[in-house]
Amino acid sequence: ERLFRVEPSGAVVNEPDPTAGQLVCTAAAGSADLTAIQKRAYQSVLVMRLMNFSQPLPWTNLQLYDWFVSTIDGIRFRDDVEFSHCCDPTSVINIQVRENSYLAITDRFLDPNFGGGLVFTTVLYVHEARHNAGLGHTCPDGADDKTMAEMGAWAVQYYIQTWLAQYADRAFIQAPGLDPDAYRRVLLDEANYVRNNRFCEEPLLDPLPTLIP
């Protein structure tokens, strides 16, 4: 099958690959033979296995990676679709990979040159995987959710971004340079944007949550 199976042993991307033809990791050097997108795809899943939170996730009693692999069967990385979606085939999320995808442009968790990074690919996996629990977008526009309490895809996206900002291992989430909270601030800003713009039956929050010490 033309799938990247979510397995601890590694990642294989058999869909059309915009970075095909040049390996950035090689078996000769002790890795697998991987293109840039294959490497980043693996890293963006692996990070879920390494993530520790000081508070349990609001939508599951499992660790993030355990929830993820129990929810879907695989990931397809595709350059022939306009939007990422769930699920084709059944229980397999489809992630759009084009020139504007973080998988195509950066190796970094958060890249100041682009205002984002592979962390948002990981967040996208969480969003799409939540759809596989039978939770579609419930607003009339078909793109947003009515309430946070539904705990649909936008709610879990809000929560995973908030948990990364507030409760992730600080050594893991700390930004290099003079502002160690820069990554946390970006993630919380993104969470607050989701909270205020993706729920059609709830008012805007005032004040918005701020970073905890």
mmCIF file of C-alpha atoms in Angstrom:
data_model
loop_
_atom_site.group_PDB
_atom_site.id
_atom_site.type_symbol
_atom_site.label_atom_id
_atom_site.label_comp_id
_atom_site.label_asym_id
_atom_site.label_seq_id
_atom_site.Cartn_x
_atom_site.Cartn_y
_atom_site.Cartn_z
ATOM 1 C CA GLU A 1 0.000 0.000 0.000
ATOM 2 C CA ARG A 2 1.077 3.564 -0.647
ATOM 3 C CA LEU A 3 1.104 4.445 3.032
ATOM 4 C CA PHE A 4 3.377 5.603 5.774
ATOM 5 C CA ARG A 5 2.516 3.204 8.574
ATOM 6 C CA VAL A 6 2.777 4.640 12.068
ATOM 7 C CA GLU A 7 5.219 2.251 13.679
ATOM 8 C CA PRO A 8 8.026 2.772 16.209
ATOM 9 C CA SER A 9 10.458 1.045 13.854
ATOM 10 C CA GLY A 10 10.448 3.778 11.244
ATOM 11 C CA ALA A 11 8.615 5.492 8.425
ATOM 12 C CA VAL A 12 8.142 4.775 4.748
ATOM 13 C CA VAL A 13 6.639 7.330 2.398
ATOM 14 C CA ASN A 14 5.540 5.803 -0.892
ATOM 15 C CA GLU A 15 3.371 8.629 -2.155
ATOM 16 C CA PRO A 16 4.855 11.080 -4.702
ATOM 17 C CA ASP A 17 7.635 12.907 -2.850
ATOM 18 C CA PRO A 18 8.580 16.509 -3.781
ATOM 19 C CA THR A 19 12.040 15.888 -2.280
ATOM 20 C CA ALA A 20 12.643 12.597 -4.107
ATOM 21 C CA GLY A 21 16.012 12.044 -5.691
ATOM 22 C CA GLN A 22 18.229 13.253 -2.863
ATOM 23 C CA LEU A 23 18.780 11.363 0.370
ATOM 24 C CA VAL A 24 19.424 13.310 3.576
ATOM 25 C CA CYS A 25 19.884 10.142 5.674
ATOM 26 C CA THR A 26 21.501 6.954 4.416
ATOM 27 C CA ALA A 27 21.710 3.335 5.428
ATOM 28 C CA ALA A 28 25.462 3.547 4.908
ATOM 29 C CA ALA A 29 25.645 6.119 7.716
ATOM 30 C CA GLY A 30 23.579 3.987 10.092
ATOM 31 C CA SER A 31 20.089 5.301 9.308
ATOM 32 C CA ALA A 32 17.516 4.284 6.751
ATOM 33 C CA ASP A 33 17.667 5.795 3.282
ATOM 34 C CA LEU A 34 15.380 8.819 3.668
ATOM 35 C CA THR A 35 14.524 11.888 1.635
ATOM 36 C CA ALA A 36 13.991 15.198 3.435
ATOM 37 C CA ILE A 37 10.213 14.722 3.645
ATOM 38 C CA GLN A 38 10.572 11.118 4.793
ATOM 39 C CA LYS A 39 12.953 12.195 7.554
ATOM 40 C CA ARG A 40 10.688 15.036 8.680
ATOM 41 C CA ALA A 41 7.622 12.791 8.546
ATOM 42 C CA TYR A 42 9.356 10.329 10.845
ATOM 43 C CA GLN A 43 10.514 13.096 13.198
ATOM 44 C CA SER A 44 7.056 14.649 13.417
ATOM 45 C CA VAL A 45 5.640 11.314 14.634
ATOM 46 C CA LEU A 46 8.622 10.397 16.796
ATOM 47 C CA VAL A 47 8.226 13.634 18.747
ATOM 48 C CA MET A 48 4.891 12.341 20.075
ATOM 49 C CA ARG A 49 6.655 9.335 21.608
ATOM 50 C CA LEU A 50 9.118 11.631 23.381
ATOM 51 C CA MET A 51 6.587 14.152 24.675
ATOM 52 C CA ASN A 52 5.933 14.323 28.420
ATOM 53 C CA PHE A 53 3.206 16.482 29.964
ATOM 54 C CA SER A 54 2.793 17.454 33.606
ATOM 55 C CA GLN A 55 -1.023 17.318 33.229
ATOM 56 C CA PRO A 56 -3.115 14.593 31.546
ATOM 57 C CA LEU A 57 -4.544 15.364 28.126
ATOM 58 C CA PRO A 58 -8.203 16.490 28.341
ATOM 59 C CA TRP A 59 -9.613 14.068 25.745
ATOM 60 C CA THR A 60 -7.830 10.811 26.640
ATOM 61 C CA ASN A 61 -6.226 9.037 29.574
ATOM 62 C CA LEU A 62 -3.479 7.759 27.270
ATOM 63 C CA GLN A 63 -0.147 9.332 26.446
ATOM 64 C CA LEU A 64 -0.212 11.294 23.190
ATOM 65 C CA TYR A 65 1.571 8.703 21.041
ATOM 66 C CA ASP A 66 -0.419 5.803 22.492
ATOM 67 C CA TRP A 67 -3.680 7.634 21.772
ATOM 68 C CA PHE A 68 -2.536 8.467 18.244
ATOM 69 C CA VAL A 69 -1.574 4.956 17.177
ATOM 70 C CA SER A 70 -4.709 3.515 18.781
ATOM 71 C CA THR A 71 -6.868 5.978 16.824
ATOM 72 C CA ILE A 72 -5.573 5.601 13.249
ATOM 73 C CA ASP A 73 -3.858 2.913 11.192
ATOM 74 C CA GLY A 74 -1.532 5.096 9.134
ATOM 75 C CA ILE A 75 -0.705 8.333 7.368
ATOM 76 C CA ARG A 76 -0.532 9.154 3.667
ATOM 77 C CA PHE A 77 1.597 12.116 2.637
ATOM 78 C CA ARG A 78 0.152 13.396 -0.633
ATOM 79 C CA ASP A 79 0.939 16.126 -3.142
ATOM 80 C CA ASP A 80 -2.239 15.499 -5.154
ATOM 81 C CA VAL A 81 -4.739 16.935 -2.640
ATOM 82 C CA GLU A 82 -5.439 20.547 -1.718
ATOM 83 C CA PHE A 83 -6.250 19.931 1.938
ATOM 84 C CA SER A 84 -5.328 17.397 4.596
ATOM 85 C CA HIS A 85 -8.258 15.200 5.599
ATOM 86 C CA CYS A 86 -9.497 11.999 7.214
ATOM 87 C CA CYS A 87 -9.765 9.289 6.055
ATOM 88 C CA ASP A 88 -8.722 7.574 2.815
ATOM 89 C CA PRO A 89 -8.612 4.610 3.074
ATOM 90 C CA THR A 90 -10.485 3.903 6.297
ATOM 91 C CA SER A 91 -8.588 4.968 9.433
ATOM 92 C CA VAL A 92 -5.737 6.523 7.437
ATOM 93 C CA ILE A 93 -5.259 10.286 7.598
ATOM 94 C CA ASN A 94 -4.127 12.154 4.486
ATOM 95 C CA ILE A 95 -1.595 14.963 4.902
ATOM 96 C CA GLN A 96 -1.082 17.452 2.102
ATOM 97 C CA VAL A 97 2.585 17.846 1.151
ATOM 98 C CA ARG A 98 3.283 20.675 -1.263
ATOM 99 C CA GLU A 99 5.696 23.591 -1.417
ATOM 100 C CA ASN A 100 3.823 25.398 1.399
ATOM 101 C CA SER A 101 3.933 22.418 3.768
ATOM 102 C CA TYR A 102 6.303 22.578 6.730
ATOM 103 C CA LEU A 103 7.350 19.051 5.805
ATOM 104 C CA ALA A 104 8.662 20.464 2.526
ATOM 105 C CA ILE A 105 10.468 23.520 3.866
ATOM 106 C CA THR A 106 12.044 23.037 7.304
ATOM 107 C CA ASP A 107 13.678 20.549 9.658
ATOM 108 C CA ARG A 108 12.970 22.702 12.698
ATOM 109 C CA PHE A 109 10.393 22.216 15.445
ATOM 110 C CA LEU A 110 9.634 25.935 15.132
ATOM 111 C CA ASP A 111 11.420 27.954 12.476
ATOM 112 C CA PRO A 112 11.508 31.751 12.957
ATOM 113 C CA ASN A 113 11.947 32.169 9.211
ATOM 114 C CA PHE A 114 8.481 30.727 8.586
ATOM 115 C CA GLY A 115 6.586 31.408 11.827
ATOM 116 C CA GLY A 116 6.025 27.692 12.309
ATOM 117 C CA GLY A 117 7.620 24.298 11.899
ATOM 118 C CA LEU A 118 7.221 20.559 12.291
ATOM 119 C CA VAL A 119 5.340 21.001 15.559
ATOM 120 C CA PHE A 120 2.360 22.192 13.525
ATOM 121 C CA THR A 121 2.574 19.076 11.366
ATOM 122 C CA THR A 122 2.302 17.058 14.580
ATOM 123 C CA VAL A 123 -0.664 19.213 15.647
ATOM 124 C CA LEU A 124 -2.277 18.551 12.259
ATOM 125 C CA TYR A 125 -1.937 14.788 12.809
ATOM 126 C CA VAL A 126 -3.796 15.146 16.113
ATOM 127 C CA HIS A 127 -6.560 17.197 14.478
ATOM 128 C CA GLU A 128 -7.096 14.731 11.620
ATOM 129 C CA ALA A 129 -6.847 11.677 13.856
ATOM 130 C CA ARG A 130 -9.642 13.065 16.023
ATOM 131 C CA HIS A 131 -11.943 12.981 13.005
ATOM 132 C CA ASN A 132 -11.466 9.218 12.864
ATOM 133 C CA ALA A 133 -13.420 8.951 16.116
ATOM 134 C CA GLY A 134 -16.491 9.977 14.115
ATOM 135 C CA LEU A 135 -16.231 13.630 15.108
ATOM 136 C CA GLY A 136 -16.740 15.888 12.112
ATOM 137 C CA HIS A 137 -17.011 19.670 12.048
ATOM 138 C CA THR A 138 -20.480 20.617 13.308
ATOM 139 C CA CYS A 139 -20.959 24.282 12.326
ATOM 140 C CA PRO A 140 -23.091 25.109 9.271
ATOM 141 C CA ASP A 141 -19.958 26.105 7.335
ATOM 142 C CA GLY A 142 -18.662 22.532 7.616
ATOM 143 C CA ALA A 143 -15.257 23.809 8.698
ATOM 144 C CA ASP A 144 -15.669 24.743 12.366
ATOM 145 C CA ASP A 145 -17.098 23.163 15.527
ATOM 146 C CA LYS A 146 -20.025 24.411 17.592
ATOM 147 C CA THR A 147 -18.539 24.088 21.080
ATOM 148 C CA MET A 148 -15.409 23.061 22.916
ATOM 149 C CA ALA A 149 -17.468 20.573 24.932
ATOM 150 C CA GLU A 150 -18.031 18.447 21.825
ATOM 151 C CA MET A 151 -14.295 17.694 22.064
ATOM 152 C CA GLY A 152 -14.005 17.523 18.304
ATOM 153 C CA ALA A 153 -10.974 18.122 16.116
ATOM 154 C CA TRP A 154 -10.692 21.848 16.826
ATOM 155 C CA ALA A 155 -10.978 21.296 20.566
ATOM 156 C CA VAL A 156 -8.184 18.733 20.620
ATOM 157 C CA GLN A 157 -6.083 21.036 18.428
ATOM 158 C CA TYR A 158 -6.628 23.838 20.944
ATOM 159 C CA TYR A 159 -5.732 21.547 23.812
ATOM 160 C CA ILE A 160 -2.621 19.988 22.298
ATOM 161 C CA GLN A 161 -1.241 23.443 21.468
ATOM 162 C CA THR A 162 -2.090 24.661 24.971
ATOM 163 C CA TRP A 163 -0.556 21.579 26.593
ATOM 164 C CA LEU A 164 2.623 22.017 24.534
ATOM 165 C CA ALA A 165 2.844 25.638 25.657
ATOM 166 C CA GLN A 166 1.921 25.117 29.307
ATOM 167 C CA TYR A 167 2.646 21.558 30.390
ATOM 168 C CA ALA A 168 5.294 20.049 28.101
ATOM 169 C CA ASP A 169 8.769 19.255 29.379
ATOM 170 C CA ARG A 170 10.437 22.680 29.485
ATOM 171 C CA ALA A 171 13.794 21.272 28.430
ATOM 172 C CA PHE A 172 12.058 19.912 25.341
ATOM 173 C CA ILE A 173 10.065 23.048 24.435
ATOM 174 C CA GLN A 174 12.688 25.664 25.345
ATOM 175 C CA ALA A 175 13.702 27.912 22.455
ATOM 176 C CA PRO A 176 17.357 28.682 21.740
ATOM 177 C CA GLY A 177 18.590 32.239 22.158
ATOM 178 C CA LEU A 178 17.635 35.066 24.471
ATOM 179 C CA ASP A 179 13.928 34.228 24.820
ATOM 180 C CA PRO A 180 13.538 30.641 26.089
ATOM 181 C CA ASP A 181 9.721 30.994 26.104
ATOM 182 C CA ALA A 182 9.472 32.009 22.436
ATOM 183 C CA TYR A 183 8.222 28.582 21.288
ATOM 184 C CA ARG A 184 5.746 28.411 24.146
ATOM 185 C CA ARG A 185 4.389 31.842 23.255
ATOM 186 C CA VAL A 186 3.892 30.930 19.594
ATOM 187 C CA LEU A 187 2.033 27.757 20.549
ATOM 188 C CA LEU A 188 -0.227 29.504 23.057
ATOM 189 C CA ASP A 189 -0.989 32.266 20.540
ATOM 190 C CA GLU A 190 -1.995 29.604 18.021
ATOM 191 C CA ALA A 191 -4.149 27.867 20.634
ATOM 192 C CA ASN A 192 -5.883 31.132 21.483
ATOM 193 C CA TYR A 193 -6.502 31.797 17.792
ATOM 194 C CA VAL A 194 -8.217 28.418 17.464
ATOM 195 C CA ARG A 195 -10.250 29.049 20.621
ATOM 196 C CA ASN A 196 -11.510 32.406 19.367
ATOM 197 C CA ASN A 197 -12.105 31.579 15.706
ATOM 198 C CA ARG A 198 -13.113 27.922 15.308
ATOM 199 C CA PHE A 199 -16.232 27.623 17.497
ATOM 200 C CA CYS A 200 -19.413 29.117 16.086
ATOM 201 C CA GLU A 201 -21.649 28.908 19.177
ATOM 202 C CA GLU A 202 -19.292 30.256 21.839
ATOM 203 C CA PRO A 203 -18.221 33.835 22.581
ATOM 204 C CA LEU A 204 -14.638 35.013 22.362
ATOM 205 C CA LEU A 205 -12.599 34.583 25.523
ATOM 206 C CA ASP A 206 -11.667 37.724 27.414
ATOM 207 C CA PRO A 207 -9.065 37.690 28.805
ATOM 208 C CA LEU A 208 -7.138 35.031 26.896
ATOM 209 C CA PRO A 209 -4.994 32.539 28.794
ATOM 210 C CA THR A 210 -1.382 33.557 29.320
ATOM 211 C CA LEU A 211 1.758 31.511 29.851
ATOM 212 C CA ILE A 212 2.125 29.948 33.264
ATOM 213 C CA PRO A 213 5.567 30.381 34.902
#
